[in-house]
Each structure stands twice: as structure tokens, then as C-alpha cells.
Amino acid sequence: LNDKPSILFCGMDSYQKKNLHSEAKKVGFKPVYTSKHPAIKVVMRRTSSRKIETDKFKTTTIDIEHFWYMCRNLL
């Protein structure tokens, strides 16, 4: 059960995070509230950037639209 990828939501208010954590649990992610290097980091971006970035710690950073796309296709 601990094999679920961790996911961290950034740049949004606590109400949005609560809703996103429940959605993430439904599709099999393990939401974290604080983690130095989560597997996936979802950012609420103000720009229309569509880039998906991966750093040296294997943390994938995506925007909120990519998260919703993943959720729709994992269910």
C-alpha cells in the first residue's frame, strides 16, 4: 500500500487542497502536506505554461490542468 506515488499541491488555498487531496486518493495517489521531494508536485500556475518539469530528485512538476487530465484518464 505504500507504493502509491506521493503528490503535493502548491499555490492554492486550503479549501482547494482539501478537495484535490480527496480526488488524488480516489485515483491512487498518496497526498502529502509537506515533503521536500514528492513524486509529483501540482502547481496552480498563473501563466498558460504547459511545461512538465522533472528535477534531479525525480520530482515531476505539473500544472493543475495536467492533474485533472490524469485523474480523468486514471479512473
Tab-separated table of N, CA, C and O in Angstrom:
chain	number	residue	atom	x	y	z
A	1	LEU	N	0.801	-1.205	0.000
A	1	LEU	CA	0.000	0.000	0.000
A	1	LEU	C	0.840	1.264	0.000
A	1	LEU	O	0.370	2.321	-0.375
A	2	ASN	N	2.077	1.159	0.431
A	2	ASN	CA	2.937	2.336	0.468
A	2	ASN	C	3.590	2.623	-0.875
A	2	ASN	O	4.411	3.513	-0.972
A	3	ASP	N	3.248	1.868	-1.904
A	3	ASP	CA	3.844	2.066	-3.219
A	3	ASP	C	3.195	3.198	-4.000
A	3	ASP	O	3.628	3.515	-5.096
A	4	LYS	N	2.131	3.791	-3.465
A	4	LYS	CA	1.448	4.865	-4.176
A	4	LYS	C	2.380	6.046	-4.357
A	4	LYS	O	3.112	6.398	-3.446
A	5	PRO	N	2.365	6.676	-5.516
A	5	PRO	CA	3.194	7.873	-5.693
A	5	PRO	C	2.665	9.013	-4.829
A	5	PRO	O	1.460	9.193	-4.692
A	6	SER	N	3.584	9.750	-4.223
A	6	SER	CA	3.160	10.890	-3.403
A	6	SER	C	2.879	12.083	-4.295
A	6	SER	O	3.444	12.226	-5.374
A	7	ILE	N	1.969	12.936	-3.842
A	7	ILE	CA	1.577	14.104	-4.620
A	7	ILE	C	1.410	15.281	-3.668
A	7	ILE	O	0.880	15.131	-2.572
A	8	LEU	N	1.916	16.436	-4.069
A	8	LEU	CA	1.865	17.641	-3.251
A	8	LEU	C	1.230	18.748	-4.073
A	8	LEU	O	1.618	18.978	-5.219
A	9	PHE	N	0.239	19.437	-3.504
A	9	PHE	CA	-0.435	20.541	-4.181
A	9	PHE	C	0.105	21.861	-3.669
A	9	PHE	O	0.186	22.068	-2.458
A	10	CYS	N	0.481	22.759	-4.586
A	10	CYS	CA	1.091	24.039	-4.211
A	10	CYS	C	0.357	25.202	-4.871
A	10	CYS	O	-0.190	25.065	-5.966
A	11	GLY	N	0.400	26.354	-4.226
A	11	GLY	CA	-0.097	27.574	-4.833
A	11	GLY	C	-1.601	27.713	-4.862
A	11	GLY	O	-2.141	28.361	-5.745
A	12	MET	N	-2.294	27.096	-3.909
A	12	MET	CA	-3.750	27.218	-3.858
A	12	MET	C	-4.187	27.283	-2.400
A	12	MET	O	-3.408	26.967	-1.507
A	13	ASP	N	-5.410	27.694	-2.160
A	13	ASP	CA	-5.861	27.823	-0.775
A	13	ASP	C	-6.198	26.455	-0.173
A	13	ASP	O	-6.274	25.450	-0.866
A	14	SER	N	-6.380	26.427	1.139
A	14	SER	CA	-6.565	25.159	1.844
A	14	SER	C	-7.853	24.443	1.432
A	14	SER	O	-7.907	23.213	1.426
A	15	TYR	N	-8.893	25.176	1.083
A	15	TYR	CA	-10.144	24.558	0.640
A	15	TYR	C	-9.928	23.784	-0.667
A	15	TYR	O	-10.379	22.659	-0.819
A	16	GLN	N	-9.195	24.409	-1.600
A	16	GLN	CA	-8.894	23.729	-2.862
A	16	GLN	C	-8.032	22.495	-2.618
A	16	GLN	O	-8.254	21.447	-3.213
A	17	LYS	N	-7.036	22.634	-1.726
A	17	LYS	CA	-6.156	21.497	-1.445
A	17	LYS	C	-6.937	20.327	-0.866
A	17	LYS	O	-6.687	19.176	-1.214
A	18	LYS	N	-7.879	20.609	0.022
A	18	LYS	CA	-8.674	19.544	0.631
A	18	LYS	C	-9.441	18.771	-0.443
A	18	LYS	O	-9.452	17.544	-0.443
A	19	ASN	N	-10.065	19.490	-1.354
A	19	ASN	CA	-10.789	18.835	-2.440
A	19	ASN	C	-9.859	18.037	-3.349
A	19	ASN	O	-10.181	16.924	-3.771
A	20	LEU	N	-8.686	18.612	-3.656
A	20	LEU	CA	-7.743	17.925	-4.536
A	20	LEU	C	-7.158	16.684	-3.872
A	20	LEU	O	-6.908	15.678	-4.532
A	21	HIS	N	-6.931	16.736	-2.557
A	21	HIS	CA	-6.433	15.555	-1.859
A	21	HIS	C	-7.427	14.407	-1.951
A	21	HIS	O	-7.031	13.257	-2.171
A	22	SER	N	-8.711	14.699	-1.803
A	22	SER	CA	-9.702	13.622	-1.898
A	22	SER	C	-9.752	13.055	-3.321
A	22	SER	O	-9.881	11.836	-3.504
A	23	GLU	N	-9.639	13.921	-4.326
A	23	GLU	CA	-9.611	13.433	-5.714
A	23	GLU	C	-8.365	12.590	-5.971
A	23	GLU	O	-8.428	11.567	-6.655
A	24	ALA	N	-7.228	13.015	-5.427
A	24	ALA	CA	-5.980	12.274	-5.622
A	24	ALA	C	-6.058	10.890	-4.986
A	24	ALA	O	-5.570	9.907	-5.552
A	25	LYS	N	-6.680	10.799	-3.810
A	25	LYS	CA	-6.823	9.495	-3.148
A	25	LYS	C	-7.678	8.555	-3.984
A	25	LYS	O	-7.410	7.357	-4.046
A	26	LYS	N	-8.710	9.087	-4.629
A	26	LYS	CA	-9.602	8.258	-5.444
A	26	LYS	C	-8.867	7.564	-6.586
A	26	LYS	O	-9.205	6.449	-6.966
A	27	VAL	N	-7.873	8.255	-7.172
A	27	VAL	CA	-7.173	7.670	-8.321
A	27	VAL	C	-5.888	6.946	-7.937
A	27	VAL	O	-5.175	6.466	-8.792
A	28	GLY	N	-5.586	6.870	-6.619
A	28	GLY	CA	-4.454	6.058	-6.181
A	28	GLY	C	-3.195	6.791	-5.792
A	28	GLY	O	-2.155	6.165	-5.624
A	29	PHE	N	-3.244	8.112	-5.637
A	29	PHE	CA	-2.076	8.845	-5.164
A	29	PHE	C	-2.077	8.903	-3.645
A	29	PHE	O	-3.117	8.727	-3.006
A	30	LYS	N	-0.930	9.167	-3.055
A	30	LYS	CA	-0.811	9.356	-1.621
A	30	LYS	C	-0.525	10.832	-1.369
A	30	LYS	O	0.616	11.266	-1.491
A	31	PRO	N	-1.550	11.640	-1.065
A	31	PRO	CA	-1.335	13.070	-0.853
A	31	PRO	C	-0.459	13.327	0.374
A	31	PRO	O	-0.585	12.653	1.387
A	32	VAL	N	0.424	14.294	0.258
A	32	VAL	CA	1.272	14.706	1.369
A	32	VAL	C	1.067	16.196	1.591
A	32	VAL	O	0.726	16.927	0.674
A	33	TYR	N	1.250	16.618	2.837
A	33	TYR	CA	1.076	18.030	3.147
A	33	TYR	C	2.402	18.767	3.163
A	33	TYR	O	2.464	19.940	2.914
A	34	THR	N	3.449	18.050	3.470
A	34	THR	CA	4.775	18.652	3.404
A	34	THR	C	5.774	17.559	3.030
A	34	THR	O	5.790	16.493	3.632
A	35	SER	N	6.527	17.806	2.019
A	35	SER	CA	7.506	16.834	1.558
A	35	SER	C	8.570	17.573	0.767
A	35	SER	O	8.246	18.376	-0.104
A	36	LYS	N	9.808	17.303	1.082
A	36	LYS	CA	10.871	18.011	0.387
A	36	LYS	C	10.904	17.655	-1.091
A	36	LYS	O	11.054	18.526	-1.932
A	37	HIS	N	10.748	16.373	-1.399
A	37	HIS	CA	10.800	15.941	-2.798
A	37	HIS	C	9.692	14.935	-3.066
A	37	HIS	O	9.926	13.732	-3.083
A	38	PRO	N	8.461	15.408	-3.277
A	38	PRO	CA	7.374	14.473	-3.604
A	38	PRO	C	7.562	13.901	-5.003
A	38	PRO	O	8.310	14.440	-5.807
A	39	ALA	N	6.886	12.812	-5.291
A	39	ALA	CA	6.976	12.226	-6.630
A	39	ALA	C	6.357	13.165	-7.664
A	39	ALA	O	6.898	13.354	-8.737
A	40	ILE	N	5.198	13.749	-7.322
A	40	ILE	CA	4.511	14.670	-8.232
A	40	ILE	C	4.146	15.925	-7.454
A	40	ILE	O	3.645	15.838	-6.340
A	41	LYS	N	4.398	17.056	-8.041
A	41	LYS	CA	4.043	18.334	-7.434
A	41	LYS	C	3.093	19.038	-8.394
A	41	LYS	O	3.420	19.228	-9.562
A	42	VAL	N	1.895	19.369	-7.921
A	42	VAL	CA	0.902	20.030	-8.754
A	42	VAL	C	0.859	21.497	-8.361
A	42	VAL	O	0.665	21.827	-7.207
A	43	VAL	N	1.044	22.369	-9.340
A	43	VAL	CA	1.124	23.804	-9.076
A	43	VAL	C	-0.037	24.518	-9.750
A	43	VAL	O	-0.369	24.233	-10.896
A	44	MET	N	-0.648	25.445	-9.021
A	44	MET	CA	-1.652	26.320	-9.611
A	44	MET	C	-0.869	27.455	-10.262
A	44	MET	O	-0.294	28.299	-9.582
A	45	ARG	N	-0.798	27.458	-11.582
A	45	ARG	CA	0.005	28.448	-12.304
A	45	ARG	C	-0.856	29.590	-12.791
A	45	ARG	O	-1.989	29.403	-13.184
A	46	ARG	N	-0.281	30.766	-12.786
A	46	ARG	CA	-0.988	31.948	-13.270
A	46	ARG	C	-0.761	32.155	-14.768
A	46	ARG	O	-1.468	32.890	-15.405
A	47	THR	N	0.230	31.493	-15.313
A	47	THR	CA	0.517	31.621	-16.739
A	47	THR	C	-0.076	30.431	-17.477
A	47	THR	O	-0.485	29.455	-16.866
A	48	SER	N	-0.077	30.504	-18.755
A	48	SER	CA	-0.612	29.395	-19.559
A	48	SER	C	0.493	28.426	-19.971
A	48	SER	O	0.417	27.811	-21.017
A	49	SER	N	1.512	28.315	-19.145
A	49	SER	CA	2.614	27.406	-19.440
A	49	SER	C	2.135	25.956	-19.394
A	49	SER	O	1.453	25.550	-18.471
A	50	ARG	N	2.478	25.195	-20.372
A	50	ARG	CA	2.076	23.786	-20.443
A	50	ARG	C	3.262	22.859	-20.210
A	50	ARG	O	3.211	21.686	-20.549
A	51	LYS	N	4.342	23.384	-19.645
A	51	LYS	CA	5.536	22.570	-19.465
A	51	LYS	C	5.369	21.597	-18.303
A	51	LYS	O	4.781	21.923	-17.288
A	52	ILE	N	5.901	20.407	-18.466
A	52	ILE	CA	6.013	19.436	-17.382
A	52	ILE	C	7.502	19.317	-17.100
A	52	ILE	O	8.296	19.053	-18.002
A	53	GLU	N	7.895	19.560	-15.848
A	53	GLU	CA	9.309	19.601	-15.495
A	53	GLU	C	9.649	18.490	-14.507
A	53	GLU	O	8.836	18.137	-13.669
A	54	THR	N	10.855	17.962	-14.626
A	54	THR	CA	11.369	16.973	-13.681
A	54	THR	C	12.717	17.445	-13.188
A	54	THR	O	13.577	17.809	-13.988
A	55	ASP	N	12.910	17.464	-11.851
A	55	ASP	CA	14.188	17.922	-11.309
A	55	ASP	C	15.101	16.738	-10.995
A	55	ASP	O	14.758	15.583	-11.253
A	56	LYS	N	16.262	17.030	-10.430
A	56	LYS	CA	17.252	15.970	-10.182
A	56	LYS	C	16.807	14.979	-9.113
A	56	LYS	O	17.364	13.908	-9.000
A	57	PHE	N	15.779	15.326	-8.320
A	57	PHE	CA	15.267	14.425	-7.304
A	57	PHE	C	14.098	13.599	-7.821
A	57	PHE	O	13.391	12.964	-7.066
A	58	LYS	N	13.862	13.631	-9.129
A	58	LYS	CA	12.773	12.898	-9.786
A	58	LYS	C	11.391	13.411	-9.357
A	58	LYS	O	10.427	12.660	-9.322
A	59	THR	N	11.310	14.680	-8.996
A	59	THR	CA	10.025	15.311	-8.707
A	59	THR	C	9.479	15.878	-10.002
A	59	THR	O	10.129	16.685	-10.648
A	60	THR	N	8.312	15.431	-10.392
A	60	THR	CA	7.657	15.928	-11.594
A	60	THR	C	6.732	17.067	-11.205
A	60	THR	O	5.878	16.896	-10.337
A	61	THR	N	6.895	18.222	-11.817
A	61	THR	CA	6.051	19.375	-11.553
A	61	THR	C	5.127	19.592	-12.734
A	61	THR	O	5.582	19.710	-13.869
A	62	ILE	N	3.822	19.607	-12.445
A	62	ILE	CA	2.823	19.795	-13.488
A	62	ILE	C	1.863	20.898	-13.062
A	62	ILE	O	1.819	21.264	-11.893
A	63	ASP	N	1.089	21.401	-13.993
A	63	ASP	CA	0.076	22.389	-13.613
A	63	ASP	C	-1.246	21.674	-13.342
A	63	ASP	O	-1.391	20.477	-13.555
A	64	ILE	N	-2.196	22.423	-12.822
A	64	ILE	CA	-3.458	21.837	-12.371
A	64	ILE	C	-4.243	21.196	-13.511
A	64	ILE	O	-4.898	20.170	-13.316
A	65	GLU	N	-4.141	21.737	-14.723
A	65	GLU	CA	-4.850	21.139	-15.855
A	65	GLU	C	-4.332	19.743	-16.166
A	65	GLU	O	-5.090	18.845	-16.510
A	66	HIS	N	-3.017	19.543	-16.055
A	66	HIS	CA	-2.454	18.213	-16.277
A	66	HIS	C	-2.928	17.238	-15.199
A	66	HIS	O	-3.159	16.061	-15.469
A	67	PHE	N	-3.057	17.718	-13.958
A	67	PHE	CA	-3.553	16.855	-12.889
A	67	PHE	C	-4.968	16.371	-13.205
A	67	PHE	O	-5.276	15.194	-13.095
A	68	TRP	N	-5.849	17.291	-13.612
A	68	TRP	CA	-7.226	16.903	-13.936
A	68	TRP	C	-7.259	15.949	-15.118
A	68	TRP	O	-8.061	15.016	-15.149
A	69	TYR	N	-6.388	16.156	-16.092
A	69	TYR	CA	-6.319	15.252	-17.243
A	69	TYR	C	-5.937	13.832	-16.774
A	69	TYR	O	-6.521	12.843	-17.192
A	70	MET	N	-4.935	13.757	-15.888
A	70	MET	CA	-4.506	12.443	-15.360
A	70	MET	C	-5.646	11.774	-14.604
A	70	MET	O	-5.880	10.579	-14.760
A	71	CYS	N	-6.345	12.530	-13.772
A	71	CYS	CA	-7.451	11.967	-12.997
A	71	CYS	C	-8.537	11.401	-13.899
A	71	CYS	O	-9.045	10.308	-13.661
A	72	ARG	N	-8.897	12.142	-14.924
A	72	ARG	CA	-9.946	11.664	-15.841
A	72	ARG	C	-9.538	10.379	-16.538
A	72	ARG	O	-10.365	9.503	-16.772
A	73	ASN	N	-8.253	10.245	-16.839
A	73	ASN	CA	-7.803	9.076	-17.588
A	73	ASN	C	-7.402	7.904	-16.705
A	73	ASN	O	-7.253	6.788	-17.201
A	74	LEU	N	-7.212	8.128	-15.406
A	74	LEU	CA	-6.878	7.034	-14.500
A	74	LEU	C	-8.125	6.369	-13.929
A	74	LEU	O	-8.069	5.236	-13.474
A	75	LEU	N	-9.237	7.076	-13.912
A	75	LEU	CA	-10.462	6.489	-13.339
A	75	LEU	C	-11.093	5.486	-14.263
A	75	LEU	O	-11.081	5.475	-15.391
